[in-house]
């Protein structure tokens, strides 16, 4: 009697992991690749984009002047909105019902009405209040001026953008402050820290980690919202483009120029936001090992290891 010829499987053959076939993933990748090639081909080969016109207007002095106005509006509006938002957040966290109610009414009104309507109202404030004056109540007037002279397109734009943005930033700051556990404050008081030091050293650093991402998002949004000031004839970036293509009828190339500048500024702001967010998030997540820190600002912006 002969023994059957048995072939033994190699040791560990049962533990071989076979990748799961995913055919639809490849189909999806192929579709995305074809669409991407089609879009790029359209940008490159379609003569209606008129890239030569885009290049001619990209650094046009009128476009650059509009860009400066847009950046200035965004900067001033963000600073005023952040300061006012901090006051609103403090009022909303107050134990006084009057302060809480006033801040709540402010947030309700400015979040509930479109920013375009607010801009038009500020620009036409003289219809409601022809003269602005300061004086002693029920006494003499110390100073007076015409509202038309005070509310210029610049003033109306800053008021409309900053007051509207403050309503959102106030809620963002409030959410960041209340996200810090109350035990942190109690522990700081137990160690002998005063209220100001507790807020500055304990609460604020932790709250900023929550506040910065949505606040930066709001700042980027304000950059784009600033285009609505074109309705009051303030020559920001979009309005400068409108003035050009209203005369030359080269609408699409000029709008491409406007979009390119918006994309460039938003990209720069996003990069700064990422650095600041990484810096404030140090200790809460793993940071890249290949980060180098050179210079004072780089040491502040780049995360600690």
PDB file of C-alpha atoms in Angstrom:
ATOM      1  CA  UNK A   1       0.000   0.000   0.000  1.00  0.00           C
ATOM      2  CA  UNK A   2       1.425   3.309  -1.128  1.00  0.00           C
ATOM      3  CA  UNK A   3       0.869   6.615   0.780  1.00  0.00           C
ATOM      4  CA  UNK A   4      -0.950   9.482  -1.070  1.00  0.00           C
ATOM      5  CA  UNK A   5       1.249  12.340  -2.339  1.00  0.00           C
ATOM      6  CA  UNK A   6       0.391  15.225   0.018  1.00  0.00           C
ATOM      7  CA  UNK A   7       1.650  18.771  -0.506  1.00  0.00           C
ATOM      8  CA  UNK A   8       1.791  20.802   2.657  1.00  0.00           C
ATOM      9  CA  UNK A   9       1.005  24.501   2.551  1.00  0.00           C
ATOM     10  CA  UNK A  10       3.887  26.717   3.658  1.00  0.00           C
ATOM     11  CA  UNK A  11       3.818  27.993   7.208  1.00  0.00           C
ATOM     12  CA  UNK A  12       1.774  31.151   7.532  1.00  0.00           C
ATOM     13  CA  UNK A  13      -0.079  30.706   4.202  1.00  0.00           C
ATOM     14  CA  UNK A  14      -3.440  31.035   5.999  1.00  0.00           C
ATOM     15  CA  UNK A  15      -2.504  34.521   7.182  1.00  0.00           C
ATOM     16  CA  UNK A  16      -1.982  36.044   3.722  1.00  0.00           C
ATOM     17  CA  UNK A  17      -4.095  39.194   3.407  1.00  0.00           C
ATOM     18  CA  UNK A  18      -5.563  39.687  -0.056  1.00  0.00           C
ATOM     19  CA  UNK A  19      -6.581  43.288  -0.837  1.00  0.00           C
ATOM     20  CA  UNK A  20     -10.285  43.698  -1.370  1.00  0.00           C
ATOM     21  CA  UNK A  21     -11.038  44.521  -5.014  1.00  0.00           C
ATOM     22  CA  UNK A  22     -12.536  47.984  -5.353  1.00  0.00           C
ATOM     23  CA  UNK A  23     -13.470  48.405  -9.027  1.00  0.00           C
ATOM     24  CA  UNK A  24     -15.763  51.413  -8.421  1.00  0.00           C
ATOM     25  CA  UNK A  25     -12.930  53.326  -6.842  1.00  0.00           C
ATOM     26  CA  UNK A  26     -10.970  53.007 -10.082  1.00  0.00           C
ATOM     27  CA  UNK A  27     -14.060  54.000 -12.063  1.00  0.00           C
ATOM     28  CA  UNK A  28     -14.491  57.098  -9.893  1.00  0.00           C
ATOM     29  CA  UNK A  29     -10.823  58.031 -10.243  1.00  0.00           C
ATOM     30  CA  UNK A  30     -11.057  57.659 -14.017  1.00  0.00           C
ATOM     31  CA  UNK A  31     -14.160  59.876 -14.188  1.00  0.00           C
ATOM     32  CA  UNK A  32     -12.510  62.567 -12.051  1.00  0.00           C
ATOM     33  CA  UNK A  33      -9.341  62.424 -14.154  1.00  0.00           C
ATOM     34  CA  UNK A  34     -11.315  62.770 -17.408  1.00  0.00           C
ATOM     35  CA  UNK A  35     -13.282  65.741 -16.011  1.00  0.00           C
ATOM     36  CA  UNK A  36     -10.099  67.418 -14.781  1.00  0.00           C
ATOM     37  CA  UNK A  37      -8.454  67.022 -18.186  1.00  0.00           C
ATOM     38  CA  UNK A  38     -11.581  68.390 -19.890  1.00  0.00           C
ATOM     39  CA  UNK A  39     -11.648  71.462 -17.617  1.00  0.00           C
ATOM     40  CA  UNK A  40      -7.945  72.173 -18.081  1.00  0.00           C
ATOM     41  CA  UNK A  41      -8.250  71.648 -21.844  1.00  0.00           C
ATOM     42  CA  UNK A  42     -11.170  74.101 -21.934  1.00  0.00           C
ATOM     43  CA  UNK A  43      -9.126  76.727 -20.066  1.00  0.00           C
ATOM     44  CA  UNK A  44      -6.168  76.264 -22.399  1.00  0.00           C
ATOM     45  CA  UNK A  45      -7.791  75.820 -25.826  1.00  0.00           C
ATOM     46  CA  UNK A  46     -11.002  77.904 -25.613  1.00  0.00           C
ATOM     47  CA  UNK A  47     -10.175  81.294 -27.160  1.00  0.00           C
ATOM     48  CA  UNK A  48     -13.221  82.931 -25.548  1.00  0.00           C
ATOM     49  CA  UNK A  49     -11.372  83.156 -22.235  1.00  0.00           C
ATOM     50  CA  UNK A  50      -9.097  85.723 -23.890  1.00  0.00           C
ATOM     51  CA  UNK A  51      -6.073  85.076 -21.702  1.00  0.00           C
ATOM     52  CA  UNK A  52      -4.153  87.825 -23.442  1.00  0.00           C
ATOM     53  CA  UNK A  53      -6.776  90.307 -22.209  1.00  0.00           C
ATOM     54  CA  UNK A  54      -6.575  88.760 -18.736  1.00  0.00           C
ATOM     55  CA  UNK A  55      -2.815  89.296 -18.720  1.00  0.00           C
ATOM     56  CA  UNK A  56      -3.274  92.913 -19.842  1.00  0.00           C
ATOM     57  CA  UNK A  57      -5.662  93.783 -17.015  1.00  0.00           C
ATOM     58  CA  UNK A  58      -4.111  91.643 -14.256  1.00  0.00           C
ATOM     59  CA  UNK A  59      -1.884  94.485 -13.020  1.00  0.00           C
ATOM     60  CA  UNK A  60      -3.957  97.365 -14.343  1.00  0.00           C
ATOM     61  CA  UNK A  61      -3.689 100.379 -11.975  1.00  0.00           C
ATOM     62  CA  UNK A  62      -7.481 100.545 -11.623  1.00  0.00           C
ATOM     63  CA  UNK A  63      -7.637  96.876 -10.612  1.00  0.00           C
ATOM     64  CA  UNK A  64      -4.780  97.307  -8.135  1.00  0.00           C
ATOM     65  CA  UNK A  65      -6.449 100.407  -6.651  1.00  0.00           C
ATOM     66  CA  UNK A  66      -9.658  98.399  -6.207  1.00  0.00           C
ATOM     67  CA  UNK A  67      -7.665  95.585  -4.590  1.00  0.00           C
ATOM     68  CA  UNK A  68      -6.142  98.048  -2.102  1.00  0.00           C
ATOM     69  CA  UNK A  69      -9.631  99.314  -1.220  1.00  0.00           C
ATOM     70  CA  UNK A  70     -10.877  95.756  -0.718  1.00  0.00           C
ATOM     71  CA  UNK A  71      -7.947  94.856   1.539  1.00  0.00           C
ATOM     72  CA  UNK A  72      -8.348  98.055   3.546  1.00  0.00           C
ATOM     73  CA  UNK A  73     -12.079  97.480   3.987  1.00  0.00           C
ATOM     74  CA  UNK A  74     -11.418  93.920   5.142  1.00  0.00           C
ATOM     75  CA  UNK A  75      -8.715  94.977   7.610  1.00  0.00           C
ATOM     76  CA  UNK A  76     -10.644  97.877   9.153  1.00  0.00           C
ATOM     77  CA  UNK A  77     -13.899  95.912   9.208  1.00  0.00           C
ATOM     78  CA  UNK A  78     -12.272  92.901  10.876  1.00  0.00           C
ATOM     79  CA  UNK A  79     -10.534  94.994  13.563  1.00  0.00           C
ATOM     80  CA  UNK A  80     -13.691  96.924  14.460  1.00  0.00           C
ATOM     81  CA  UNK A  81     -15.807  93.772  14.342  1.00  0.00           C
ATOM     82  CA  UNK A  82     -13.383  91.870  16.599  1.00  0.00           C
ATOM     83  CA  UNK A  83     -13.350  94.664  19.203  1.00  0.00           C
ATOM     84  CA  UNK A  84     -17.119  95.050  19.128  1.00  0.00           C
ATOM     85  CA  UNK A  85     -17.589  91.275  19.076  1.00  0.00           C
ATOM     86  CA  UNK A  86     -15.518  90.961  22.270  1.00  0.00           C
ATOM     87  CA  UNK A  87     -17.764  93.542  23.949  1.00  0.00           C
ATOM     88  CA  UNK A  88     -20.879  91.721  22.741  1.00  0.00           C
ATOM     89  CA  UNK A  89     -19.563  88.378  23.991  1.00  0.00           C
ATOM     90  CA  UNK A  90     -18.814  89.908  27.395  1.00  0.00           C
ATOM     91  CA  UNK A  91     -22.297  91.394  27.557  1.00  0.00           C
ATOM     92  CA  UNK A  92     -23.878  88.075  26.554  1.00  0.00           C
ATOM     93  CA  UNK A  93     -21.984  86.333  29.391  1.00  0.00           C
ATOM     94  CA  UNK A  94     -22.900  89.010  31.919  1.00  0.00           C
ATOM     95  CA  UNK A  95     -25.195  88.265  34.841  1.00  0.00           C
ATOM     96  CA  UNK A  96     -27.119  91.466  34.095  1.00  0.00           C
ATOM     97  CA  UNK A  97     -30.359  90.752  32.182  1.00  0.00           C
ATOM     98  CA  UNK A  98     -30.229  94.238  30.635  1.00  0.00           C
ATOM     99  CA  UNK A  99     -26.742  93.707  29.163  1.00  0.00           C
ATOM    100  CA  UNK A 100     -27.582  90.174  28.004  1.00  0.00           C
ATOM    101  CA  UNK A 101     -30.802  91.366  26.406  1.00  0.00           C
ATOM    102  CA  UNK A 102     -29.154  94.323  24.656  1.00  0.00           C
ATOM    103  CA  UNK A 103     -26.404  92.150  23.186  1.00  0.00           C
ATOM    104  CA  UNK A 104     -28.942  89.513  22.191  1.00  0.00           C
ATOM    105  CA  UNK A 105     -31.103  92.110  20.421  1.00  0.00           C
ATOM    106  CA  UNK A 106     -28.040  93.418  18.551  1.00  0.00           C
ATOM    107  CA  UNK A 107     -27.094  89.923  17.382  1.00  0.00           C
ATOM    108  CA  UNK A 108     -30.700  89.166  16.447  1.00  0.00           C
ATOM    109  CA  UNK A 109     -31.062  92.304  14.320  1.00  0.00           C
ATOM    110  CA  UNK A 110     -27.752  92.247  12.468  1.00  0.00           C
ATOM    111  CA  UNK A 111     -27.841  88.505  11.824  1.00  0.00           C
ATOM    112  CA  UNK A 112     -31.461  88.695  10.721  1.00  0.00           C
ATOM    113  CA  UNK A 113     -31.100  91.374   8.042  1.00  0.00           C
ATOM    114  CA  UNK A 114     -29.027  91.132   4.831  1.00  0.00           C
ATOM    115  CA  UNK A 115     -25.754  93.035   4.790  1.00  0.00           C
ATOM    116  CA  UNK A 116     -26.775  94.637   1.484  1.00  0.00           C
ATOM    117  CA  UNK A 117     -29.861  96.161   3.119  1.00  0.00           C
ATOM    118  CA  UNK A 118     -27.739  97.439   6.020  1.00  0.00           C
ATOM    119  CA  UNK A 119     -25.306  99.096   3.618  1.00  0.00           C
ATOM    120  CA  UNK A 120     -28.096 100.902   1.783  1.00  0.00           C
ATOM    121  CA  UNK A 121     -29.666 101.993   5.088  1.00  0.00           C
ATOM    122  CA  UNK A 122     -26.378 103.443   6.344  1.00  0.00           C
ATOM    123  CA  UNK A 123     -25.753 105.189   3.040  1.00  0.00           C
ATOM    124  CA  UNK A 124     -29.207 106.799   3.206  1.00  0.00           C
ATOM    125  CA  UNK A 125     -29.157 107.542   6.932  1.00  0.00           C
ATOM    126  CA  UNK A 126     -29.620 111.254   6.209  1.00  0.00           C
ATOM    127  CA  UNK A 127     -33.233 110.559   5.233  1.00  0.00           C
ATOM    128  CA  UNK A 128     -33.934 109.441   8.819  1.00  0.00           C
ATOM    129  CA  UNK A 129     -31.455 111.651  10.701  1.00  0.00           C
ATOM    130  CA  UNK A 130     -30.534 114.795   8.703  1.00  0.00           C
ATOM    131  CA  UNK A 131     -28.221 116.172  11.409  1.00  0.00           C
ATOM    132  CA  UNK A 132     -25.949 114.508  13.983  1.00  0.00           C
ATOM    133  CA  UNK A 133     -25.299 116.553  17.104  1.00  0.00           C
ATOM    134  CA  UNK A 134     -23.638 116.196  20.514  1.00  0.00           C
ATOM    135  CA  UNK A 135     -24.734 118.275  23.437  1.00  0.00           C
ATOM    136  CA  UNK A 136     -25.964 118.405  26.999  1.00  0.00           C
ATOM    137  CA  UNK A 137     -29.295 116.579  27.427  1.00  0.00           C
ATOM    138  CA  UNK A 138     -32.089 119.171  27.461  1.00  0.00           C
ATOM    139  CA  UNK A 139     -29.324 121.801  27.126  1.00  0.00           C
ATOM    140  CA  UNK A 140     -27.142 123.496  24.528  1.00  0.00           C
ATOM    141  CA  UNK A 141     -25.705 121.725  21.483  1.00  0.00           C
ATOM    142  CA  UNK A 142     -21.896 121.455  21.581  1.00  0.00           C
ATOM    143  CA  UNK A 143     -21.280 120.040  18.108  1.00  0.00           C
ATOM    144  CA  UNK A 144     -23.404 119.442  15.056  1.00  0.00           C
ATOM    145  CA  UNK A 145     -22.827 118.214  11.495  1.00  0.00           C
ATOM    146  CA  UNK A 146     -24.816 117.177   8.467  1.00  0.00           C
ATOM    147  CA  UNK A 147     -25.315 113.426   8.155  1.00  0.00           C
ATOM    148  CA  UNK A 148     -24.658 113.623   4.422  1.00  0.00           C
ATOM    149  CA  UNK A 149     -21.189 114.980   5.180  1.00  0.00           C
ATOM    150  CA  UNK A 150     -20.458 112.275   7.763  1.00  0.00           C
ATOM    151  CA  UNK A 151     -21.794 109.219   5.943  1.00  0.00           C
ATOM    152  CA  UNK A 152     -19.585 108.974   2.870  1.00  0.00           C
ATOM    153  CA  UNK A 153     -19.422 105.737   0.834  1.00  0.00           C
ATOM    154  CA  UNK A 154     -16.348 104.754   2.879  1.00  0.00           C
ATOM    155  CA  UNK A 155     -18.126 105.390   6.199  1.00  0.00           C
ATOM    156  CA  UNK A 156     -21.246 103.543   5.087  1.00  0.00           C
ATOM    157  CA  UNK A 157     -19.189 100.574   3.860  1.00  0.00           C
ATOM    158  CA  UNK A 158     -17.187 100.268   7.088  1.00  0.00           C
ATOM    159  CA  UNK A 159     -20.273 100.650   9.271  1.00  0.00           C
ATOM    160  CA  UNK A 160     -22.285  98.151   7.251  1.00  0.00           C
ATOM    161  CA  UNK A 161     -19.563  95.502   7.097  1.00  0.00           C
ATOM    162  CA  UNK A 162     -18.131  95.898  10.615  1.00  0.00           C
ATOM    163  CA  UNK A 163     -21.425  96.064  12.506  1.00  0.00           C
ATOM    164  CA  UNK A 164     -22.786  93.055  10.655  1.00  0.00           C
ATOM    165  CA  UNK A 165     -19.591  91.058  11.164  1.00  0.00           C
ATOM    166  CA  UNK A 166     -19.480  91.925  14.869  1.00  0.00           C
ATOM    167  CA  UNK A 167     -22.722  90.017  15.429  1.00  0.00           C
ATOM    168  CA  UNK A 168     -21.132  86.826  14.116  1.00  0.00           C
ATOM    169  CA  UNK A 169     -17.745  87.322  15.786  1.00  0.00           C
ATOM    170  CA  UNK A 170     -19.451  88.041  19.114  1.00  0.00           C
ATOM    171  CA  UNK A 171     -21.112  84.640  19.041  1.00  0.00           C
ATOM    172  CA  UNK A 172     -17.873  82.952  17.962  1.00  0.00           C
ATOM    173  CA  UNK A 173     -15.944  84.563  20.834  1.00  0.00           C
ATOM    174  CA  UNK A 174     -18.692  83.663  23.291  1.00  0.00           C
ATOM    175  CA  UNK A 175     -18.671  80.035  22.163  1.00  0.00           C
ATOM    176  CA  UNK A 176     -14.889  79.916  22.538  1.00  0.00           C
ATOM    177  CA  UNK A 177     -15.003  81.277  26.088  1.00  0.00           C
ATOM    178  CA  UNK A 178     -17.747  78.939  27.278  1.00  0.00           C
ATOM    179  CA  UNK A 179     -15.957  75.960  25.698  1.00  0.00           C
ATOM    180  CA  UNK A 180     -13.296  76.200  28.430  1.00  0.00           C
ATOM    181  CA  UNK A 181     -14.220  74.008  31.337  1.00  0.00           C
ATOM    182  CA  UNK A 182     -15.303  75.936  34.427  1.00  0.00           C
ATOM    183  CA  UNK A 183     -12.972  73.797  36.530  1.00  0.00           C
ATOM    184  CA  UNK A 184     -10.018  75.515  34.852  1.00  0.00           C
ATOM    185  CA  UNK A 185     -11.150  78.862  36.256  1.00  0.00           C
ATOM    186  CA  UNK A 186     -11.825  77.397  39.690  1.00  0.00           C
ATOM    187  CA  UNK A 187      -8.395  75.757  39.764  1.00  0.00           C
ATOM    188  CA  UNK A 188      -6.725  79.051  38.775  1.00  0.00           C
ATOM    189  CA  UNK A 189      -8.571  80.904  41.536  1.00  0.00           C
ATOM    190  CA  UNK A 190      -7.530  78.190  44.000  1.00  0.00           C
ATOM    191  CA  UNK A 191      -3.902  78.845  43.010  1.00  0.00           C
ATOM    192  CA  UNK A 192      -4.332  82.523  43.814  1.00  0.00           C
ATOM    193  CA  UNK A 193      -4.674  83.978  40.318  1.00  0.00           C
ATOM    194  CA  UNK A 194      -6.918  86.994  39.947  1.00  0.00           C
ATOM    195  CA  UNK A 195      -9.775  87.237  37.454  1.00  0.00           C
ATOM    196  CA  UNK A 196      -7.738  89.129  34.846  1.00  0.00           C
ATOM    197  CA  UNK A 197      -4.749  86.781  35.079  1.00  0.00           C
ATOM    198  CA  UNK A 198      -7.054  83.767  34.992  1.00  0.00           C
ATOM    199  CA  UNK A 199      -8.688  85.027  31.826  1.00  0.00           C
ATOM    200  CA  UNK A 200      -5.402  86.054  30.190  1.00  0.00           C
ATOM    201  CA  UNK A 201      -3.308  83.014  31.111  1.00  0.00           C
ATOM    202  CA  UNK A 202      -5.818  80.181  31.449  1.00  0.00           C
ATOM    203  CA  UNK A 203      -9.082  80.872  29.652  1.00  0.00           C
ATOM    204  CA  UNK A 204      -7.989  82.954  26.656  1.00  0.00           C
ATOM    205  CA  UNK A 205      -5.247  80.597  25.310  1.00  0.00           C
ATOM    206  CA  UNK A 206      -7.669  77.690  25.355  1.00  0.00           C
ATOM    207  CA  UNK A 207     -10.550  79.727  23.973  1.00  0.00           C
ATOM    208  CA  UNK A 208      -8.436  81.047  21.088  1.00  0.00           C
ATOM    209  CA  UNK A 209      -7.916  77.508  19.856  1.00  0.00           C
ATOM    210  CA  UNK A 210     -11.684  77.318  19.341  1.00  0.00           C
ATOM    211  CA  UNK A 211     -12.175  80.926  18.225  1.00  0.00           C
ATOM    212  CA  UNK A 212      -9.475  81.273  15.553  1.00  0.00           C
ATOM    213  CA  UNK A 213     -10.716  78.814  12.854  1.00  0.00           C
ATOM    214  CA  UNK A 214     -14.289  80.191  12.570  1.00  0.00           C
ATOM    215  CA  UNK A 215     -13.083  83.778  13.105  1.00  0.00           C
ATOM    216  CA  UNK A 216     -10.584  83.411  10.260  1.00  0.00           C
ATOM    217  CA  UNK A 217     -13.350  81.946   8.157  1.00  0.00           C
ATOM    218  CA  UNK A 218     -15.457  85.029   8.895  1.00  0.00           C
ATOM    219  CA  UNK A 219     -12.558  87.316   7.927  1.00  0.00           C
ATOM    220  CA  UNK A 220     -12.236  85.523   4.597  1.00  0.00           C
ATOM    221  CA  UNK A 221     -15.991  85.802   4.172  1.00  0.00           C
ATOM    222  CA  UNK A 222     -15.797  89.536   4.897  1.00  0.00           C
ATOM    223  CA  UNK A 223     -13.213  89.877   2.123  1.00  0.00           C
ATOM    224  CA  UNK A 224     -15.767  88.538  -0.344  1.00  0.00           C
ATOM    225  CA  UNK A 225     -18.775  90.309   1.238  1.00  0.00           C
ATOM    226  CA  UNK A 226     -16.943  93.584   0.660  1.00  0.00           C
ATOM    227  CA  UNK A 227     -17.848  93.255  -3.025  1.00  0.00           C
ATOM    228  CA  UNK A 228     -21.418  94.309  -2.159  1.00  0.00           C
ATOM    229  CA  UNK A 229     -20.213  97.853  -1.446  1.00  0.00           C
ATOM    230  CA  UNK A 230     -20.219  98.310  -5.219  1.00  0.00           C
ATOM    231  CA  UNK A 231     -23.930  99.208  -4.823  1.00  0.00           C
ATOM    232  CA  UNK A 232     -22.893 102.454  -3.108  1.00  0.00           C
ATOM    233  CA  UNK A 233     -20.280 103.212  -5.801  1.00  0.00           C
ATOM    234  CA  UNK A 234     -17.213 102.577  -3.648  1.00  0.00           C
ATOM    235  CA  UNK A 235     -14.466 101.505  -6.097  1.00  0.00           C
ATOM    236  CA  UNK A 236     -13.354  98.241  -4.545  1.00  0.00           C
ATOM    237  CA  UNK A 237     -12.044  95.314  -6.600  1.00  0.00           C
ATOM    238  CA  UNK A 238     -15.302  94.170  -8.206  1.00  0.00           C
ATOM    239  CA  UNK A 239     -16.504  97.725  -8.867  1.00  0.00           C
ATOM    240  CA  UNK A 240     -13.175  98.571 -10.514  1.00  0.00           C
ATOM    241  CA  UNK A 241     -13.673  95.584 -12.813  1.00  0.00           C
ATOM    242  CA  UNK A 242     -17.247  96.645 -13.558  1.00  0.00           C
ATOM    243  CA  UNK A 243     -16.051 100.102 -14.576  1.00  0.00           C
ATOM    244  CA  UNK A 244     -13.560  98.544 -16.990  1.00  0.00           C
ATOM    245  CA  UNK A 245     -15.843  96.043 -18.720  1.00  0.00           C
ATOM    246  CA  UNK A 246     -18.699  98.548 -18.907  1.00  0.00           C
ATOM    247  CA  UNK A 247     -16.463 100.545 -21.247  1.00  0.00           C
ATOM    248  CA  UNK A 248     -14.645  97.763 -23.122  1.00  0.00           C
ATOM    249  CA  UNK A 249     -17.343  95.001 -23.092  1.00  0.00           C
ATOM    250  CA  UNK A 250     -14.623  92.478 -22.161  1.00  0.00           C
ATOM    251  CA  UNK A 251     -16.727  91.097 -19.331  1.00  0.00           C
ATOM    252  CA  UNK A 252     -15.397  87.558 -18.911  1.00  0.00           C
ATOM    253  CA  UNK A 253     -11.644  88.348 -19.010  1.00  0.00           C
ATOM    254  CA  UNK A 254     -12.049  91.192 -16.506  1.00  0.00           C
ATOM    255  CA  UNK A 255     -14.136  89.015 -14.179  1.00  0.00           C
ATOM    256  CA  UNK A 256     -11.427  86.339 -14.430  1.00  0.00           C
ATOM    257  CA  UNK A 257      -8.899  88.968 -13.317  1.00  0.00           C
ATOM    258  CA  UNK A 258     -11.108  89.844 -10.330  1.00  0.00           C
ATOM    259  CA  UNK A 259     -11.491  86.166  -9.411  1.00  0.00           C
ATOM    260  CA  UNK A 260      -7.738  85.579  -9.670  1.00  0.00           C
ATOM    261  CA  UNK A 261      -7.011  88.392  -7.205  1.00  0.00           C
ATOM    262  CA  UNK A 262      -9.679  87.150  -4.784  1.00  0.00           C
ATOM    263  CA  UNK A 263      -8.224  83.638  -4.996  1.00  0.00           C
ATOM    264  CA  UNK A 264      -4.690  84.934  -4.399  1.00  0.00           C
ATOM    265  CA  UNK A 265      -5.689  86.913  -1.289  1.00  0.00           C
ATOM    266  CA  UNK A 266      -7.827  84.094   0.115  1.00  0.00           C
ATOM    267  CA  UNK A 267      -4.959  81.642  -0.423  1.00  0.00           C
ATOM    268  CA  UNK A 268      -2.576  83.903   1.507  1.00  0.00           C
ATOM    269  CA  UNK A 269      -5.089  84.363   4.350  1.00  0.00           C
ATOM    270  CA  UNK A 270      -5.712  80.621   4.494  1.00  0.00           C
ATOM    271  CA  UNK A 271      -1.982  79.948   4.789  1.00  0.00           C
ATOM    272  CA  UNK A 272      -1.668  82.416   7.676  1.00  0.00           C
ATOM    273  CA  UNK A 273      -4.741  80.903   9.336  1.00  0.00           C
ATOM    274  CA  UNK A 274      -3.247  77.417   9.093  1.00  0.00           C
ATOM    275  CA  UNK A 275      -0.032  78.572  10.766  1.00  0.00           C
ATOM    276  CA  UNK A 276      -1.837  80.404  13.542  1.00  0.00           C
ATOM    277  CA  UNK A 277      -4.175  77.454  14.080  1.00  0.00           C
ATOM    278  CA  UNK A 278      -1.229  75.063  14.253  1.00  0.00           C
ATOM    279  CA  UNK A 279       0.489  77.347  16.741  1.00  0.00           C
ATOM    280  CA  UNK A 280      -2.550  77.586  19.000  1.00  0.00           C
ATOM    281  CA  UNK A 281      -3.170  73.847  18.686  1.00  0.00           C
ATOM    282  CA  UNK A 282       0.302  72.930  19.934  1.00  0.00           C
ATOM    283  CA  UNK A 283      -0.033  70.261  22.581  1.00  0.00           C
ATOM    284  CA  UNK A 284      -3.464  69.150  21.366  1.00  0.00           C
ATOM    285  CA  UNK A 285      -2.260  67.235  18.311  1.00  0.00           C
ATOM    286  CA  UNK A 286       0.944  65.922  16.769  1.00  0.00           C
ATOM    287  CA  UNK A 287       2.894  68.494  14.828  1.00  0.00           C
ATOM    288  CA  UNK A 288       5.053  67.814  11.756  1.00  0.00           C
ATOM    289  CA  UNK A 289       8.619  66.797  12.519  1.00  0.00           C
ATOM    290  CA  UNK A 290      10.100  68.539   9.515  1.00  0.00           C
ATOM    291  CA  UNK A 291       9.115  72.029  10.587  1.00  0.00           C
ATOM    292  CA  UNK A 292      12.024  74.412  10.881  1.00  0.00           C
ATOM    293  CA  UNK A 293      11.831  77.609  12.898  1.00  0.00           C
ATOM    294  CA  UNK A 294      13.909  80.538  11.838  1.00  0.00           C
ATOM    295  CA  UNK A 295      13.349  84.093  12.965  1.00  0.00           C
ATOM    296  CA  UNK A 296      11.091  85.704  15.529  1.00  0.00           C
ATOM    297  CA  UNK A 297       7.850  85.645  13.553  1.00  0.00           C
ATOM    298  CA  UNK A 298       8.480  82.121  12.298  1.00  0.00           C
ATOM    299  CA  UNK A 299       9.011  80.905  15.885  1.00  0.00           C
ATOM    300  CA  UNK A 300       5.660  82.431  16.846  1.00  0.00           C
ATOM    301  CA  UNK A 301       3.717  81.217  13.828  1.00  0.00           C
ATOM    302  CA  UNK A 302       5.152  77.725  13.612  1.00  0.00           C
ATOM    303  CA  UNK A 303       4.076  75.158  16.207  1.00  0.00           C
ATOM    304  CA  UNK A 304       6.331  74.221  19.092  1.00  0.00           C
ATOM    305  CA  UNK A 305       7.712  70.714  19.242  1.00  0.00           C
TER     306      UNK A 305
END
